[in-house]
Amino acid sequence: MERPGDSSNGTDFVAVRVTSAGSDGIRSLPGSDASDRNIGGGVGPRRALSFSQAYKMRHRTPQVFTAWQTVVLSFQSLGIVYGDLGTSPLYVFSSISLPAPPDEADLLGILSLILWTLTLMSLVKYVLIVLRADDHGEGGTFALYSLLRQHVSFKAGAGMPAAQVTRLASDLDLKFHSKIMRKKGSWIHGFLERSVAAQACITYTVLLGTCMVMGDGALTPAISVLSAVQGIQSRSPQIEQKHVVMMSVVILLLLFLFQQMGTSRVSFSFSPIMIAWFVSLSMIGLYNIVQHYPPVLKAVSPHYIYYYFAKNGAAGWEQLGAVILCITGAEAMFADLGHFNKASIQMAFSVLVYPSLILGYSGQTAYLIKNPGDMGTAFYSSVPGPLFWPMFVVATLAAIVASQSLISASFSIIRQSIALGCFPRATVRHTSDEYEGQVYCPEINYLLMVLCILITVGFQGGPQIGQAFGVAVIWVMLITTALMTVVMVVIWEVHAVWAGAFFFGYLAIEGMYMSSLMNKVSQGGWVPFAISAFFLAVTLSWTYGRKKKGEYEAKHMVGGEELSALVGSCARVPGVCFFFTDLINGVPPIVRHYAEHTGCLRDLLLFVTVRTLPVRSVLPEERFLVAPVMAAAAAADDDEMMTMTVGVYRSVVQYGYMDKQDMEGDEFLDSVVAALKEVAGGGEEEAEMMGLAWRSGVSIVIGRTILTASEGQLGWFKRFVLDHLYRFLQKNFRSTCAALKIDHAKTLQVGMRYKID
């Protein structure tokens, strides 16, 4: 099947099916015949190519999980997804500070706020609505972004490099590209298609949400572990706060060092702890309800919320920043979706997590109604005396687990950011052969570890850490609400009334919490903004540098006539040369630089573009797009015509943002050359030339570009970003060669300076 592109140089790509059908290299496809049309007018059937290493991945049809597999994944999710949300009873009530000791009406009002916040934000919003917006099983902020990118043609000016937003007609045929047949596009869809500003707004909102999640990932371990360990002070007056901080730092160090074990091992180690925690929380909560105040669950009536605000006014409103802590970690249900599956996360929350939290908060409220003076130590004070030490151990272990959910979510989000070109190339290790979403990023892990320890030591377990935590939580949720509304209207085509009800309803709820928390910015709420600003500076510097690099290459690329002249003037030596480039259309200026300084080119030249699409995965048979490079030539009547530049081809290697990119070994190169033989415009003669060139040797050329801002052309800030921030990231993160895992023995890096104006 021909797949025409939208290229400016007339290149049409053909997809070459690649499978692991056998070891003899090439086999005919079912249904293929000699009438199949090839680019360049060649004849012959399309073939299948053998695959190995990373390309022998399983055929990723949507996985169908048995009931038992779903139960097992639900068990695992307890140790990864629900640690943070599940341990919030450790610190919610102790973070509330009313001017006067709370009475029964106050406590019932607070409990009513907690119950309705848990229900509306966690159960209704995330479990029932947001989890439906997965990108073929992948969740998180970037999953929403990729869904929008699949349905809206983003332009180069929308905050992303041109290479990241270029679309080909073949994209719509990909297995994991969402396919929705619209009878009539909505006006909002049309507006987003036309408006670069709106697209840029969505892009930067996604980047901000990603950075806020990273801030959440640094704050979660600090507050969870500190809250659990602080309970020991109630049993020994000799234990001071500095000792609690020291113990917390040691626990956090061990936790982050344990991450390299992988998500599966971590989850199977942590899930039994969380089951013990939820069962204990439920039982102690039920005991306190029966023992102290059996009708406490009447707080489900929202009129207690009205009485609470009527009595406490502004003082009650200020405590909303503490109440919002009851849903810390709810975002992990969506962000960690790729580690598990939708049904398992919904099952774990509905069957165990939600009921346990209701009983836990209700039990603490029942205890406090009889003992209002214990508000500052609500959790440990409500635990029956004989059970204190067992619960202290379980709570401390559960707090360690709580830290895991946002750490795992941070790894997933960084991986997606790297794949879509929004973050420098960090190391991403796949820790499971069974579940592709389970990854580990050592650089991010140790960066979060340092930030977390600094927060723990800096705040010394004071109330400011809770204020900082609440700010991070509510901003992530506001961003998710905004993106979900766009998804509802543009992709799901939900009626504007229902989409508006979702947006304004949750904007009112989350805006109310945010208004309370923003008063606490000076009291610790600045921390998530500082962390987000750091990651945002890295992200925006990287995307801006990549954007300017792409613009320079597009402006100075080698034209068709110049390419023909270069090929004709250079000495041709036997062999194959792979030029890796970010340009999907056109020849990069590095080729001109290479030819001028070497004076020779290989017999067979192939320009390879590794393209990461905003889709979850690209199947092996959709991996390659190949075509001969067409150049303009003057015909006898002085009209230009397109002719094939002999021995020069282009290949696009496509991946999804969740695919492994591994090009080590000869078989990847073998597969590309074999694919070229299938589209050879010169028939048997050209195919024989390709085979001879392949046997003569292979070299891989990668450009090592340095961006330099022109004096006087750019403002001082843009020059600073290009000359210092982007160059620092380029030097200190992984190179293109390392990220693509190309065979180093055959690789040549060619340096070139780009003067950006």
XYZ file of N, CA, C and O in Angstrom, residues 283-358:
304
model
N -10.233 -1.872 60.661
C -10.610 -2.470 61.933
C -10.539 -1.453 63.074
O -11.442 -1.385 63.918
N -9.470 -0.670 63.116
C -9.345 0.340 64.177
C -10.413 1.415 64.002
O -11.003 1.898 64.989
N -10.692 1.791 62.751
C -11.751 2.771 62.505
C -13.097 2.266 62.961
O -13.875 2.994 63.606
N -13.402 1.004 62.642
C -14.674 0.413 63.060
C -14.759 0.326 64.587
O -15.819 0.595 65.180
N -13.645 -0.018 65.214
C -13.609 -0.082 66.682
C -13.915 1.292 67.282
O -14.708 1.409 68.227
N -13.281 2.339 66.756
C -13.493 3.686 67.295
C -14.924 4.182 67.068
O -15.485 4.884 67.920
N -15.503 3.805 65.924
C -16.892 4.207 65.658
C -17.818 3.592 66.702
O -18.662 4.271 67.313
N -17.679 2.282 66.915
C -18.546 1.576 67.862
C -18.276 2.039 69.300
O -19.206 2.228 70.096
N -17.020 2.246 69.626
C -16.632 2.557 70.993
C -16.959 3.999 71.396
O -17.368 4.256 72.532
N -16.812 4.958 70.452
C -16.881 6.369 70.836
C -18.104 7.113 70.308
O -18.692 7.918 71.043
N -18.501 6.870 69.039
C -19.601 7.676 68.495
C -20.220 6.941 67.299
O -19.911 7.234 66.142
N -21.108 5.991 67.536
C -21.674 5.169 66.455
C -22.351 5.954 65.330
O -22.240 5.542 64.155
N -23.055 7.071 65.589
C -23.725 7.744 64.458
C -22.816 8.665 63.642
O -23.300 9.543 62.929
N -21.495 8.471 63.697
C -20.580 9.410 63.039
C -20.787 9.464 61.528
O -20.561 10.508 60.892
N -21.252 8.375 60.920
C -21.411 8.346 59.462
C -22.578 9.206 58.973
O -22.790 9.319 57.765
N -23.303 9.829 59.890
C -24.327 10.772 59.455
C -23.681 11.996 58.801
O -24.360 12.804 58.151
N -22.361 12.107 58.939
C -21.638 13.218 58.309
C -21.682 13.140 56.794
O -21.271 14.086 56.113
N -22.208 12.043 56.261
C -22.357 11.949 54.809
C -23.319 13.015 54.287
O -23.278 13.387 53.112
N -24.170 13.534 55.157
C -25.077 14.622 54.763
C -24.278 15.907 54.586
O -23.590 16.350 55.510
N -24.359 16.556 53.417
C -23.547 17.764 53.175
C -23.971 18.982 53.986
O -23.258 19.986 53.962
N -25.107 18.895 54.703
C -25.502 20.080 55.463
C -24.541 20.356 56.618
O -24.466 21.479 57.116
N -23.757 19.336 57.031
C -22.739 19.565 58.055
C -21.622 20.468 57.533
O -20.968 21.165 58.319
N -21.386 20.434 56.228
C -20.388 21.335 55.631
C -20.860 22.782 55.767
O -20.073 23.683 56.090
N -22.165 22.980 55.534
C -22.723 24.334 55.659
C -22.575 24.848 57.090
O -22.142 25.983 57.319
N -22.916 24.001 58.078
C -22.799 24.404 59.478
C -21.346 24.727 59.834
O -21.062 25.654 60.606
N -20.422 23.947 59.268
C -18.996 24.150 59.554
C -18.534 25.535 59.089
O -17.899 26.275 59.848
N -18.874 25.892 57.854
C -18.452 27.201 57.345
C -19.232 28.340 58.003
O -18.689 29.429 58.210
N -20.507 28.109 58.323
C -21.301 29.148 58.986
C -20.719 29.488 60.354
O -20.728 30.648 60.782
N -20.194 28.480 61.026
C -19.640 28.708 62.360
C -18.221 29.281 62.313
O -17.880 30.212 63.053
N -17.369 28.728 61.432
C -15.947 29.061 61.469
C -15.529 30.129 60.468
O -14.456 30.719 60.618
N -16.333 30.357 59.431
C -16.039 31.426 58.486
C -14.668 31.294 57.850
O -14.279 30.229 57.346
N -13.890 32.391 57.870
C -12.575 32.422 57.221
C -11.621 31.409 57.838
O -10.785 30.815 57.142
N -11.733 31.188 59.153
C -10.856 30.220 59.808
C -11.107 28.810 59.275
O -10.168 28.020 59.082
N -12.370 28.475 59.030
C -12.691 27.171 58.452
C -12.208 27.047 57.024
O -11.745 25.978 56.593
N -12.325 28.148 56.277
C -11.862 28.147 54.881
C -10.353 27.925 54.808
O -9.854 27.225 53.919
N -9.605 28.488 55.750
C -8.152 28.321 55.747
C -7.735 26.869 55.954
O -6.655 26.464 55.528
N -8.591 26.060 56.574
C -8.255 24.658 56.833
C -8.501 23.753 55.626
O -8.198 22.557 55.682
N -9.045 24.313 54.542
C -9.257 23.498 53.342
C -7.937 22.984 52.781
O -7.885 21.932 52.139
N -6.870 23.731 53.030
C -5.558 23.275 52.577
C -5.125 21.995 53.248
O -4.341 21.214 52.681
N -5.622 21.744 54.468
C -5.331 20.481 55.154
C -6.293 19.387 54.710
O -5.907 18.223 54.561
N -7.561 19.755 54.480
C -8.555 18.756 54.062
C -8.186 18.145 52.708
O -8.380 16.944 52.479
N -7.625 18.949 51.793
C -7.293 18.453 50.450
C -6.247 17.345 50.506
O -6.112 16.547 49.570
N -5.526 17.255 51.635
C -4.516 16.203 51.760
C -5.134 14.809 51.778
O -4.421 13.819 51.610
N -6.449 14.718 51.958
C -7.093 13.396 51.975
C -7.081 12.742 50.598
O -7.340 11.531 50.488
N -6.817 13.503 49.538
C -6.783 12.901 48.197
C -5.388 12.994 47.588
O -5.235 12.887 46.368
N -4.383 13.180 48.417
C -3.025 13.139 47.879
C -2.752 11.761 47.285
O -3.047 10.746 47.895
N -2.200 11.748 46.097
C -1.919 10.479 45.445
C -3.015 9.988 44.538
O -2.849 8.960 43.865
N -4.154 10.674 44.475
C -5.223 10.245 43.565
C -4.765 10.305 42.112
O -5.173 9.483 41.289
N -3.908 11.271 41.791
C -3.398 11.400 40.420
C -2.603 10.171 39.998
O -2.520 9.846 38.821
N -2.033 9.459 40.969
C -1.247 8.265 40.644
C -2.113 7.171 40.032
O -1.607 6.320 39.295
N -3.412 7.163 40.324
C -4.289 6.168 39.706
C -4.252 6.279 38.191
O -4.316 5.273 37.476
N -4.151 7.499 37.693
C -4.096 7.718 36.250
C -2.663 7.666 35.735
O -2.374 7.044 34.713
N -1.742 8.282 36.467
C -0.353 8.341 36.009
C 0.291 6.964 35.959
O 1.126 6.694 35.095
N -0.089 6.057 36.878
C 0.502 4.719 36.922
C -0.323 3.684 36.153
O -0.077 2.485 36.280
N -1.262 4.149 35.341
C -2.134 3.215 34.627
C -1.348 2.273 33.731
O -1.690 1.102 33.581
N -0.274 2.772 33.102
C 0.523 1.942 32.203
C 1.224 0.798 32.905
O 1.620 -0.174 32.267
N 1.400 0.883 34.219
C 2.032 -0.192 34.968
C 1.063 -1.356 35.186
O 1.494 -2.470 35.458
N -0.240 -1.075 35.098
C -1.235 -2.103 35.395
C -2.303 -2.090 34.298
O -1.969 -2.086 33.133
N -3.562 -2.106 34.679
C -4.636 -1.902 33.702
C -5.820 -1.250 34.412
O -5.866 -1.164 35.644
N -6.748 -0.775 33.626
C -7.845 0.020 34.158
C -8.675 -0.758 35.172
O -8.981 -0.261 36.258
N -9.052 -1.976 34.819
C -9.936 -2.763 35.680
C -9.287 -3.061 37.029
O -9.948 -3.051 38.071
N -7.983 -3.329 37.023
C -7.314 -3.667 38.281
C -7.261 -2.467 39.227
O -7.449 -2.610 40.436
N -7.024 -1.270 38.677
C -6.979 -0.071 39.509
C -8.367 0.251 40.059
O -8.531 0.607 41.231
N -9.384 0.111 39.210
C -10.755 0.365 39.664
C -11.182 -0.647 40.722
O -11.833 -0.295 41.705
N -10.803 -1.900 40.526
C -11.172 -2.943 41.490
C -10.522 -2.688 42.844
O -11.186 -2.748 43.893
N -9.229 -2.398 42.858
C -8.524 -2.179 44.122
C -9.109 -0.995 44.879
O -9.288 -1.051 46.102
N -9.426 0.089 44.162
C -9.961 1.264 44.834
C -11.357 1.000 45.384
O -11.646 1.334 46.543
N -12.219 0.423 44.586
C -13.617 0.251 44.980
C -13.795 -0.793 46.072
O -14.633 -0.623 46.965
N -13.022 -1.866 46.016
C -13.220 -2.982 46.937
C -12.502 -2.777 48.270
O -13.035 -3.111 49.330
N -11.309 -2.191 48.237
C -10.514 -2.112 49.463
C -10.166 -0.684 49.886
O -10.399 -0.293 51.037
N -9.630 0.105 48.973
C -9.073 1.407 49.355
C -10.152 2.365 49.838
O -10.053 2.932 50.944
N -11.181 2.572 49.042
C -12.228 3.547 49.380
C -12.947 3.196 50.679
O -13.058 4.050 51.582
N -13.429 1.957 50.846
C -14.091 1.630 52.129
C -13.162 1.775 53.337
O -13.597 2.232 54.399
N -11.886 1.402 53.167
C -10.947 1.510 54.287
C -10.722 2.961 54.691
O -10.654 3.284 55.886
N -10.599 3.850 53.713
C -10.406 5.262 54.020
C -11.629 5.854 54.709
O -11.500 6.645 55.661
N -12.820 5.476 54.256
C -14.050 5.975 54.889
C -14.098 5.557 56.353
O -14.374 6.371 57.258
